[in-house]
Amino acid sequence: MSSDPAPTTIPHHVAIVMDGNGRWAQQRGESRTAGHKKGAEALATCVKLFAQKGVKILTVYAFSTENWRRPLAEVSSIMALVPSAMRLYLSALHQAGVKVKVVGNIQALPSKTAHAWRHIEKVTANNQAFTLLVAFNYGGRWDIVQACQQLITQQVPAAEITEDIFASALALHHYPDPDLLIRTGGETRLSNFLLWQLAYAEIFFSPCLWPDFSEAEVNEALSFYASKQRRYGALGDTADTLSGAPSC
Ligand code: FPP
């Protein structure tokens, strides 16, 4: 976890709630599965675009702990999309130096899906140009609960639990907090995404449906971010004097 201000106006870490695949498909009389497939294509394009702009880490919400409540056919199609998207995009991602990591409860996935994720992680493990974190069977509340379970299992005394110790047990503990959150599809909620890590992110809501999100929208989101002065609860330019609990 890090609360340091970004050194430039380009966010180091961008998080995205990729919303709108279903509506995109519906507008074209296509199945929701077709929408998710197009969403995977948009993701591959966006990785390239954000990397070109200087972003280093992208975390995307691809399947939430609540998405199991969708119709079985849709859940199955998203699970099957992982191995097929891997066949389509892995080689290009790998050649571009993208490290892919999955965050979430992978053990609970169908074995073909879990195996595909482990394969992508293994092949790209040593890449360093860009990191793509895919939140899959992930929920912010799940993450907080599993962190508590880890600390209790390790018998960490209550008095020793600080924000940093707690963050070290969360799924994204190797990575700085997102600087910018983008939610597409016109909704304006967090939907249980990165509840701890988004504490000081700038939030950009776009009406664009995820499959249509491309360079113009990427530029719009980055311009929005560049227009913000990040204060982390301090006043004016005093973010570097941050100490103690952040105020509002
Ligand atoms: C939300 O849109 C989107 C999802 C629940 C799935 C996101 C998945 C992808 C973009 C594919 C990524 C693929 C891989 C392999 C990582 P929605 O279906 O809720 O859209 P709606 O609000 O229009 O119904």
GROMACS .gro file of N, CA and C and ligand atoms in nm, residues 18-23 32 36 39-40 43 61-62 67 70 74 78 81-82 85 117 134 210, ligand 1:
model
   93
   18MET      N    1  -1.520  -0.283  -1.564
   18MET     CA    2  -1.553  -0.292  -1.708
   18MET      C    3  -1.702  -0.324  -1.723
   19ASP      N    4  -1.786  -0.223  -1.716
   19ASP     CA    5  -1.931  -0.246  -1.714
   19ASP      C    6  -1.992  -0.211  -1.850
   20GLY      N    7  -2.093  -0.287  -1.889
   20GLY     CA    8  -2.170  -0.252  -2.009
   20GLY      C    9  -2.165  -0.355  -2.120
   21ASN      N   10  -2.100  -0.469  -2.096
   21ASN     CA   11  -2.092  -0.573  -2.201
   21ASN      C   12  -2.231  -0.621  -2.241
   22GLY      N   13  -2.317  -0.643  -2.140
   22GLY     CA   14  -2.451  -0.696  -2.165
   22GLY      C   15  -2.533  -0.600  -2.249
   23ARG      N   16  -2.531  -0.472  -2.211
   23ARG     CA   17  -2.610  -0.373  -2.286
   23ARG      C   18  -2.556  -0.354  -2.427
   32ARG      N   19  -2.536  -1.205  -2.444
   32ARG     CA   20  -2.447  -1.143  -2.344
   32ARG      C   21  -2.306  -1.200  -2.358
   36HIS      N   22  -1.940  -1.014  -2.368
   36HIS     CA   23  -1.820  -1.040  -2.286
   36HIS      C   24  -1.699  -1.068  -2.374
   39GLY      N   25  -1.582  -0.757  -2.484
   39GLY     CA   26  -1.519  -0.693  -2.367
   39GLY      C   27  -1.375  -0.739  -2.349
   40ALA      N   28  -1.351  -0.867  -2.375
   40ALA     CA   29  -1.213  -0.919  -2.363
   40ALA      C   30  -1.124  -0.855  -2.470
   43LEU      N   31  -1.038  -0.514  -2.363
   43LEU     CA   32  -0.935  -0.519  -2.258
   43LEU      C   33  -0.795  -0.532  -2.320
   61TYR      N   34  -1.177  -0.551  -1.318
   61TYR     CA   35  -1.276  -0.632  -1.248
   61TYR      C   36  -1.345  -0.718  -1.353
   62ALA      N   37  -1.307  -0.845  -1.361
   62ALA     CA   38  -1.361  -0.931  -1.468
   62ALA      C   39  -1.470  -1.025  -1.419
   67ASN      N   40  -2.103  -1.212  -0.902
   67ASN     CA   41  -2.144  -1.250  -1.038
   67ASN      C   42  -2.190  -1.396  -1.049
   70ARG      N   43  -2.557  -1.462  -1.144
   70ARG     CA   44  -2.610  -1.448  -1.281
   70ARG      C   45  -2.655  -1.585  -1.333
   74GLU      N   46  -2.461  -1.768  -1.844
   74GLU     CA   47  -2.369  -1.654  -1.854
   74GLU      C   48  -2.242  -1.679  -1.773
   78ILE      N   49  -1.852  -1.697  -1.916
   78ILE     CA   50  -1.737  -1.617  -1.869
   78ILE      C   51  -1.623  -1.710  -1.828
   81LEU      N   52  -1.458  -1.825  -2.128
   81LEU     CA   53  -1.390  -1.717  -2.201
   81LEU      C   54  -1.243  -1.708  -2.161
   82VAL      N   55  -1.211  -1.749  -2.038
   82VAL     CA   56  -1.072  -1.733  -1.991
   82VAL      C   57  -0.975  -1.817  -2.076
   85ALA      N   58  -0.979  -1.669  -2.439
   85ALA     CA   59  -0.909  -1.540  -2.449
   85ALA      C   60  -0.758  -1.561  -2.436
  117TRP      N   61  -0.576  -1.959  -1.589
  117TRP     CA   62  -0.517  -1.845  -1.518
  117TRP      C   63  -0.376  -1.877  -1.471
  134VAL      N   64  -0.589  -0.914  -1.294
  134VAL     CA   65  -0.729  -0.944  -1.328
  134VAL      C   66  -0.799  -0.990  -1.201
  210TRP      N   67  -1.837  -0.077  -2.196
  210TRP     CA   68  -1.698  -0.124  -2.198
  210TRP      C   69  -1.647  -0.168  -2.337
  249FPP     C1   70  -1.999  -0.625  -1.657
  249FPP     O1   71  -2.082  -0.592  -1.764
  249FPP     C2   72  -1.897  -0.717  -1.704
  249FPP     C3   73  -1.870  -0.839  -1.651
  249FPP     C4   74  -1.940  -0.895  -1.534
  249FPP     C5   75  -1.769  -0.927  -1.711
  249FPP     C6   76  -1.643  -0.855  -1.749
  249FPP     C7   77  -1.565  -0.945  -1.833
  249FPP     C8   78  -1.495  -0.905  -1.939
  249FPP     C9   79  -1.481  -0.767  -1.988
  249FPP    C10   80  -1.420  -1.005  -2.016
  249FPP    C11   81  -1.281  -1.012  -1.962
  249FPP    C12   82  -1.230  -1.139  -2.000
  249FPP    C13   83  -1.127  -1.199  -1.946
  249FPP    C14   84  -1.092  -1.329  -1.997
  249FPP    C15   85  -1.047  -1.137  -1.838
  249FPP     P1   86  -2.234  -0.639  -1.759
  249FPP     O2   87  -2.242  -0.775  -1.818
  249FPP     O3   88  -2.284  -0.629  -1.619
  249FPP     O4   89  -2.300  -0.535  -1.853
  249FPP     P2   90  -2.445  -0.474  -1.836
  249FPP     O5   91  -2.443  -0.386  -1.714
  249FPP     O6   92  -2.460  -0.395  -1.962
  249FPP     O7   93  -2.542  -0.588  -1.826
   0.00000   0.00000   0.00000
